[in-house]
Each structure stands twice: as C-alpha cells, then as structure tokens.
Amino acid sequence: MPAVRVLGTLLLMGSLAGFLGACGSSSRGGGGASTAQRGSYKIGSPYKIDGVTYTPQEEFNRTETGVASWYGPGFHGKSTANGESYDQSERTAAHRTLQMPAIVRVTNLDNGMTTVVRINDRGPFARSRIIDLSRTAAQELDIVRNGTARVRIDQLPAESRAVRDVAISGGGPAEQNAAVAQVASGQRTAPAAAPVQMAAAPPPQAVVVPPQPAPQMVWQTTQQPPSMETPVAYDGRGGGVTVASLAAGAAPAPAPTSALAGSGFYVQTGAFSTMENAERQRGAVRSYGASEVSQASAGGRDVWRVRLGPYSTADAAGIVADRLKRSGYGDARVVSE
C-alpha cells in the first residue's frame, strides 16, 4: 500500500509538471491563453442545450466517470466561456457545470495515462461525454486519433481553491498556473475552506463555502451565425420546412437527395430561403471542416442547406456539432444520408 501511495503521488506530480510546462508560453497562432490576460471567476446561471438544463455550481471534490472528447483547430483563438482565448496547445478543458477556473486530473481508463487541466470553458453536450480537452491534453492521454476515450476526472481541491482566489483577484491564466505550481510544491498554503473558524471546527469536508460574488456567466455565443431570412424548422432527417408552412399545416417533404457527393453523417448548421444567406453562413463555418451548400425542396419551396462532412461515424460528426453549438450555432445537428 505505501508503494501504491508513493506511485500515485509521483504520477500526480508528473502531471502537474507537464501542466505547468506551458506557463511561460507566448501567443501561438492567435491563442496565447497564458499571456496578457486578466482572470475572472465564473460560476454562471442555469442554461439549456438540446432540451437539457445544466446548473453550474462551485465544487471542490467532484469525481466523475464518462467519455472525454477534444477540440482543436476549429476553435483555436476563439473566446471560451469565461472570456479567455482558447489555445489548443495549453492544458485546458471544458466542463458543463464546474466553476471556471477549476483544476481536475483526468485519467484515461483504457491506458492509465493522466494529465491535469484547468477548466475554462463550457461543454461538451453530446451523449455521455463529461469533459472536452484541449489538443495538448488529449495528446497526453493518447486520445487524439480515436477522438474519444473513457476517463475519470478527479477535482483537485487545494489547487481549485488556489486558482479561484487568484482569478477573483484578477490574476490571469499565467498567475493561476503559477498558483497550482506553488500548491503542488508546498510553497503555497491552500486557502481556508471557510473565512470564519467555529469554536469546535468541523472536518474540512463538512464546511460549506458560499459562492463568491461574481458577475453571472451567460453561456458564450460570441460567434453568432447570420440570422436566417426565413426561419426554418427541421424534419429530423436533414430536410427543412418553413415555419410559415408548418403553421399552414403543410406536411414536411421527404428528405431530398443531397448535392453533396458520397454518403455518411453530416453536420447541418442551417437552412435558408436564399442562396446568399446560405453562402454567408458557409463562409463563417468553413474553419470547422469541409462545407457545402445543397439545394432542397421543403414545404413546396426551395431551401439551401449548409452542411459539413461527410463523417464516417455519428460520434465524429457529433464532436463537430458540439464545437459549432458552443460557438453560437445552436441549430447545428447531425444528419445522415
């Protein structure tokens, strides 16, 4: 047992050392998440995605098992949910409800590899996924090639409290990473669990820490897609019908044959009544993958659909759909041909 405990300590220290390796990095390709940024502490209000309501809350001892995915080039340099610039080379991650920032250790249950990441974004919102990793973190767990892996996340309480205090004081990613290093090396005393000590102090885990006052976080939609000229609803198979047609009782037309070559899974980001609006959105989502505009007939009129793909599996398409939803394209969905 002592040997196991020592090994676990060494693994954690190794993960923290890797996590801190990027502290002194400068801007990379427009990301630069660790330079010249002020910090902010965000918990946030409840929000709804695909009919599911998520309630962010401050936690320090969260343990969770599920599927991890990762995001990279398509989101690099864009704003995260707490206002930082996403840098795929940093060790960061997105979680649906944890406060930002928070520190968690992620373990790949298939190969035992671990890494430590700082939560600075919201997501993922597909199936059983519980965390979305930066490219560097995903590489350290060896999940880039497969795209997903079954993992366990263990929040690091002392480190999470330390970055919370730094962020509340305005310290950015670099200062937060430095605080994690100090906690790991014993140079920084973990913040007290409560500001007032009771006469008969209860165990630390029994002390409730009230949420720190901070501006409420609204799930970021900094990359809003161009508004549709005519609102379009979906028939669940990739076809579209106008809201006006639905109101008139028109039945959805069968899904038309796509102009895209091949078959498989696609991510549809919108359907428009004019080619011009479709092309405008296609240009906006081009960085997320190969995109096309295809014409179809719905409710007795022509519509133009914007799609990315094809992808060989629904999971692969789902990862791209997640990215788009978090960028503000709330209508992004997986369709098949």
Coordinates of C-alpha atoms in Angstrom, one line a residue:
M1 CA 0.0 0.0 0.0
P2 CA 2.7 2.6 0.8
A3 CA 4.3 1.8 -2.6
V4 CA 1.0 2.4 -4.3
R5 CA 0.5 5.7 -2.5
V6 CA 4.1 6.8 -3.5
L7 CA 3.4 5.9 -7.1
G8 CA 0.2 7.9 -7.1
T9 CA 2.0 10.9 -5.7
L10 CA 4.7 10.7 -8.4
L11 CA 2.1 10.4 -11.2
L12 CA 0.2 13.5 -9.9
M13 CA 3.5 15.5 -9.6
G14 CA 4.4 14.4 -13.1
S15 CA 1.0 15.5 -14.4
L16 CA 1.3 18.9 -12.7
A17 CA 4.8 19.3 -14.0
G18 CA 3.5 18.8 -17.5
F19 CA 0.6 21.1 -16.8
L20 CA 2.9 23.9 -15.8
G21 CA 5.3 23.5 -18.7
A22 CA 3.2 25.9 -20.8
C23 CA 3.1 28.6 -18.1
G24 CA 5.7 30.7 -19.8
S25 CA 4.5 30.2 -23.3
S26 CA 3.6 33.2 -25.5
S27 CA 0.9 33.6 -28.1
R28 CA 0.6 30.7 -30.5
G29 CA -1.4 31.4 -33.7
G30 CA -3.7 33.8 -32.1
G31 CA -4.4 31.7 -29.0
G32 CA -1.9 32.9 -26.3
A33 CA -4.1 31.9 -23.5
S34 CA -1.3 32.3 -20.9
T35 CA -0.2 35.9 -21.8
A36 CA -1.6 39.3 -21.1
Q37 CA -5.0 38.2 -20.0
R38 CA -6.8 39.2 -16.8
G39 CA -8.6 36.5 -14.9
S40 CA -12.3 36.3 -14.0
Y41 CA -14.1 33.8 -11.7
K42 CA -17.3 32.5 -13.3
I43 CA -20.0 30.1 -12.0
G44 CA -23.0 31.1 -14.0
S45 CA -26.7 30.7 -14.4
P46 CA -28.5 27.6 -15.4
Y47 CA -28.7 27.2 -19.2
K48 CA -30.4 24.8 -21.6
I49 CA -28.9 22.9 -24.6
D50 CA -30.9 20.5 -26.7
G51 CA -33.7 20.4 -24.1
V52 CA -31.3 19.6 -21.2
T53 CA -30.8 22.1 -18.4
Y54 CA -27.4 22.4 -16.8
T55 CA -26.9 24.2 -13.5
P56 CA -23.3 25.4 -12.9
Q57 CA -22.1 25.4 -9.3
E58 CA -19.0 25.8 -7.2
E59 CA -17.5 22.5 -6.3
F60 CA -14.1 21.3 -5.0
N61 CA -14.4 17.5 -4.7
R62 CA -16.1 16.4 -7.9
T63 CA -15.3 12.9 -9.2
E64 CA -16.9 11.7 -12.4
T65 CA -16.6 8.9 -14.9
G66 CA -17.6 9.1 -18.6
V67 CA -16.4 9.9 -22.1
A68 CA -13.8 12.6 -22.9
S69 CA -13.6 14.3 -26.3
W70 CA -11.2 17.0 -27.5
Y71 CA -11.4 20.2 -29.7
G72 CA -8.6 21.9 -31.6
P73 CA -8.1 23.9 -34.8
G74 CA -11.7 24.9 -35.4
F75 CA -12.0 26.7 -32.1
H76 CA -8.3 27.9 -31.7
G77 CA -8.1 31.6 -30.9
K78 CA -11.8 32.0 -30.2
S79 CA -13.3 33.0 -26.9
T80 CA -14.0 30.4 -24.2
A81 CA -17.0 30.7 -21.8
N82 CA -15.0 32.6 -19.2
G83 CA -13.7 35.2 -21.8
E84 CA -10.2 33.7 -22.3
S85 CA -8.8 33.0 -25.8
Y86 CA -8.8 29.2 -26.4
D87 CA -5.3 27.9 -27.1
Q88 CA -5.2 24.3 -28.2
S89 CA -1.6 24.0 -27.0
E90 CA -2.4 24.7 -23.4
R91 CA -3.7 22.2 -20.9
T92 CA -7.3 23.3 -20.5
A93 CA -10.7 21.7 -20.8
A94 CA -14.5 22.4 -20.9
H95 CA -16.9 21.1 -18.3
R96 CA -20.7 21.6 -18.3
T97 CA -21.1 22.8 -14.7
L98 CA -17.8 23.2 -12.8
Q99 CA -16.8 26.8 -11.9
M100 CA -14.2 28.5 -14.0
P101 CA -11.3 28.2 -13.3
A102 CA -11.1 24.8 -11.6
I103 CA -8.3 22.2 -11.6
V104 CA -9.0 18.5 -12.4
R105 CA -6.9 15.4 -13.0
V106 CA -8.1 13.3 -16.0
T107 CA -7.2 9.6 -16.2
N108 CA -7.6 7.6 -19.4
L109 CA -9.2 4.4 -18.1
D110 CA -8.0 2.4 -21.1
N111 CA -4.3 3.0 -20.7
G112 CA -3.9 4.6 -17.3
M113 CA -2.3 7.8 -18.6
T114 CA -3.1 11.0 -16.7
T115 CA -2.9 14.7 -17.2
V116 CA -4.0 17.8 -15.2
V117 CA -6.1 20.5 -16.8
R118 CA -7.6 23.9 -15.9
I119 CA -11.4 24.3 -16.7
N120 CA -12.0 27.5 -18.6
D121 CA -14.9 26.6 -20.9
R122 CA -18.4 25.1 -21.1
G123 CA -19.2 21.7 -22.8
P124 CA -19.4 19.1 -24.1
F125 CA -23.1 18.5 -24.8
A126 CA -23.2 15.1 -26.6
R127 CA -24.4 11.8 -25.2
S128 CA -22.3 10.5 -22.3
R129 CA -19.3 12.9 -22.7
I130 CA -18.3 14.7 -19.5
I131 CA -15.2 16.7 -20.5
D132 CA -13.8 18.3 -23.6
L133 CA -10.0 18.5 -23.7
S134 CA -7.6 20.8 -25.5
R135 CA -5.5 19.2 -28.1
T136 CA -2.3 19.0 -25.9
A137 CA -4.3 17.4 -23.1
A138 CA -5.8 14.9 -25.5
Q139 CA -2.3 14.1 -26.8
E140 CA -1.1 13.4 -23.3
L141 CA -3.9 10.9 -22.8
D142 CA -3.4 9.4 -26.3
I143 CA -7.0 10.0 -27.5
V144 CA -6.4 12.3 -30.5
R145 CA -6.5 9.5 -33.0
N146 CA -9.7 7.9 -31.7
G147 CA -11.3 11.2 -30.8
T148 CA -12.9 10.0 -27.5
A149 CA -11.9 7.8 -24.6
R150 CA -13.5 6.6 -21.3
V151 CA -12.0 8.7 -18.5
R152 CA -12.3 9.5 -14.8
I153 CA -12.0 13.1 -13.6
D154 CA -10.9 13.9 -10.1
Q155 CA -11.1 17.5 -9.0
L156 CA -8.0 18.8 -7.0
P157 CA -9.5 20.7 -4.1
A158 CA -6.4 22.7 -2.9
E159 CA -5.5 23.7 -6.5
S160 CA -9.1 24.6 -7.4
R161 CA -9.3 26.9 -4.4
A162 CA -6.0 28.5 -5.2
V163 CA -6.9 29.4 -8.8
R164 CA -10.3 30.6 -7.6
D165 CA -8.6 33.1 -5.3
V166 CA -6.2 34.2 -8.0
A167 CA -8.9 34.7 -10.5
I168 CA -11.1 36.7 -8.1
S169 CA -8.1 39.0 -7.6
G170 CA -7.8 39.4 -11.4
G171 CA -4.9 37.1 -12.0
G172 CA -5.0 35.5 -15.5
P173 CA -4.0 32.1 -16.7
A174 CA -0.3 32.5 -16.1
E175 CA -0.9 33.5 -12.5
Q176 CA -3.3 30.7 -12.0
N177 CA -0.9 28.2 -13.3
A178 CA 1.8 29.6 -11.0
A179 CA -0.5 29.1 -8.0
V180 CA -1.0 25.5 -9.0
A181 CA 2.7 25.0 -9.0
Q182 CA 3.1 26.6 -5.6
V183 CA 0.4 24.3 -4.1
A184 CA 2.0 21.2 -5.7
S185 CA 5.4 22.1 -4.3
G186 CA 4.1 23.1 -0.9
Q187 CA 5.1 26.7 -1.3
R188 CA 1.5 27.9 -1.2
T189 CA -0.9 27.2 1.7
A190 CA -4.3 26.0 0.5
P191 CA -7.0 28.6 1.1
A192 CA -9.1 28.0 4.2
A193 CA -12.3 26.2 3.5
A194 CA -14.3 28.9 5.3
P195 CA -13.4 32.5 6.3
V196 CA -14.6 32.1 9.9
Q197 CA -13.5 29.2 12.2
M198 CA -16.1 27.7 14.5
A199 CA -15.3 27.1 18.2
A200 CA -15.5 23.4 17.5
A201 CA -14.2 23.2 14.0
P202 CA -15.9 20.5 11.9
P203 CA -13.9 18.4 9.5
P204 CA -12.9 20.4 6.4
Q205 CA -15.2 18.4 4.1
A206 CA -18.2 19.5 6.2
V207 CA -17.6 23.2 5.8
V208 CA -19.8 24.8 3.1
V209 CA -18.1 27.5 1.1
P210 CA -20.6 30.1 -0.2
P211 CA -20.2 31.0 -3.8
Q212 CA -18.1 34.1 -4.3
P213 CA -19.9 37.2 -5.6
A214 CA -19.1 37.4 -9.3
P215 CA -20.9 38.5 -12.5
Q216 CA -23.2 35.8 -13.7
M217 CA -21.9 33.9 -16.6
V218 CA -24.0 33.7 -19.7
W219 CA -23.1 30.7 -21.9
Q220 CA -20.9 32.5 -24.5
T221 CA -22.2 32.9 -28.0
T222 CA -19.6 35.3 -29.4
Q223 CA -19.8 33.8 -32.8
Q224 CA -23.4 34.2 -33.6
P225 CA -24.4 32.9 -37.1
P226 CA -26.0 35.3 -39.6
S227 CA -29.7 35.4 -39.0
M228 CA -31.9 33.4 -41.4
E229 CA -34.0 35.5 -43.8
T230 CA -36.9 33.0 -43.3
P231 CA -37.0 30.8 -40.1
V232 CA -36.7 27.2 -40.9
A233 CA -37.7 24.1 -38.8
Y234 CA -36.3 20.6 -39.4
D235 CA -38.0 17.3 -40.1
G236 CA -35.3 15.3 -38.3
R237 CA -33.8 13.8 -41.5
G238 CA -32.0 16.9 -42.8
G239 CA -34.9 18.3 -44.7
G240 CA -36.4 21.7 -43.8
V241 CA -39.8 23.3 -43.8
T242 CA -40.5 27.0 -43.2
V243 CA -42.3 28.0 -40.0
A244 CA -45.0 29.6 -42.2
S245 CA -45.6 26.2 -43.9
L246 CA -45.8 24.4 -40.6
A247 CA -48.4 27.0 -39.4
A248 CA -50.4 26.4 -42.5
G249 CA -50.5 22.6 -41.8
A250 CA -48.1 21.6 -44.7
A251 CA -46.6 18.2 -44.1
P252 CA -42.7 18.0 -44.2
A253 CA -41.5 17.0 -47.6
P254 CA -39.3 13.8 -47.8
A255 CA -35.6 14.5 -47.3
P256 CA -34.3 15.5 -50.7
T257 CA -31.2 14.0 -52.4
S258 CA -28.2 15.9 -51.2
A259 CA -26.0 17.7 -53.7
L260 CA -23.0 16.5 -51.7
A261 CA -21.1 13.6 -53.0
G262 CA -20.9 10.3 -51.1
S263 CA -22.9 9.2 -48.0
G264 CA -22.4 9.1 -44.3
F265 CA -23.0 11.6 -41.5
Y266 CA -23.1 15.4 -41.8
V267 CA -23.5 18.4 -39.6
Q268 CA -26.2 20.7 -40.8
T269 CA -25.8 24.2 -39.5
G270 CA -28.8 25.9 -41.1
A271 CA -31.4 26.0 -43.9
F272 CA -32.1 29.3 -45.7
S273 CA -34.6 30.7 -48.1
T274 CA -31.8 32.4 -50.2
M275 CA -28.6 31.1 -51.6
E276 CA -26.8 34.3 -50.5
N277 CA -27.6 33.8 -46.8
A278 CA -26.5 30.1 -47.1
E279 CA -23.2 31.1 -48.6
R280 CA -22.7 33.7 -45.9
Q281 CA -23.0 31.1 -43.2
R282 CA -20.9 28.6 -45.1
G283 CA -18.1 31.1 -45.1
A284 CA -18.5 31.6 -41.3
V285 CA -18.3 27.8 -40.5
R286 CA -15.6 27.0 -43.1
S287 CA -12.9 26.7 -40.4
Y288 CA -14.8 23.7 -38.8
G289 CA -14.3 21.4 -41.8
A290 CA -15.3 20.8 -45.4
S291 CA -18.6 22.6 -46.1
E292 CA -21.1 22.6 -48.9
V293 CA -24.4 24.4 -49.7
S294 CA -27.0 22.0 -51.1
Q295 CA -30.4 22.9 -52.6
A296 CA -33.5 21.0 -51.5
S297 CA -37.3 21.4 -51.6
A298 CA -39.3 21.7 -48.4
G299 CA -42.9 22.6 -48.0
G300 CA -43.3 23.4 -51.7
R301 CA -40.4 25.9 -51.9
D302 CA -36.6 25.8 -52.3
V303 CA -34.3 26.0 -49.4
W304 CA -30.5 26.0 -49.2
R305 CA -28.8 23.8 -46.6
V306 CA -25.4 24.4 -45.1
R307 CA -23.6 21.1 -44.2
L308 CA -20.2 20.0 -43.1
G309 CA -18.9 16.5 -43.8
P310 CA -19.2 13.7 -44.6
Y311 CA -18.0 11.9 -41.4
S312 CA -17.7 8.2 -41.1
T313 CA -19.5 7.9 -37.8
A314 CA -22.2 9.7 -35.9
D315 CA -19.8 10.3 -33.0
A316 CA -17.3 12.1 -35.2
A317 CA -20.0 14.3 -36.6
G318 CA -21.3 14.9 -33.1
I319 CA -17.9 16.3 -32.0
V320 CA -18.1 18.9 -34.8
A321 CA -21.7 19.7 -33.9
D322 CA -20.6 20.3 -30.3
R323 CA -18.0 22.8 -31.4
L324 CA -20.5 24.7 -33.5
K325 CA -23.1 24.9 -30.8
R326 CA -20.6 26.3 -28.4
S327 CA -19.6 28.9 -31.0
G328 CA -23.2 30.1 -31.2
Y329 CA -24.7 27.9 -34.0
G330 CA -27.5 26.4 -31.9
D331 CA -29.2 24.7 -34.8
A332 CA -26.2 22.5 -35.6
R333 CA -27.2 18.9 -35.7
V334 CA -26.1 15.5 -37.1
V335 CA -28.0 14.2 -40.1
S336 CA -27.4 11.1 -42.3
E337 CA -27.6 10.4 -45.9

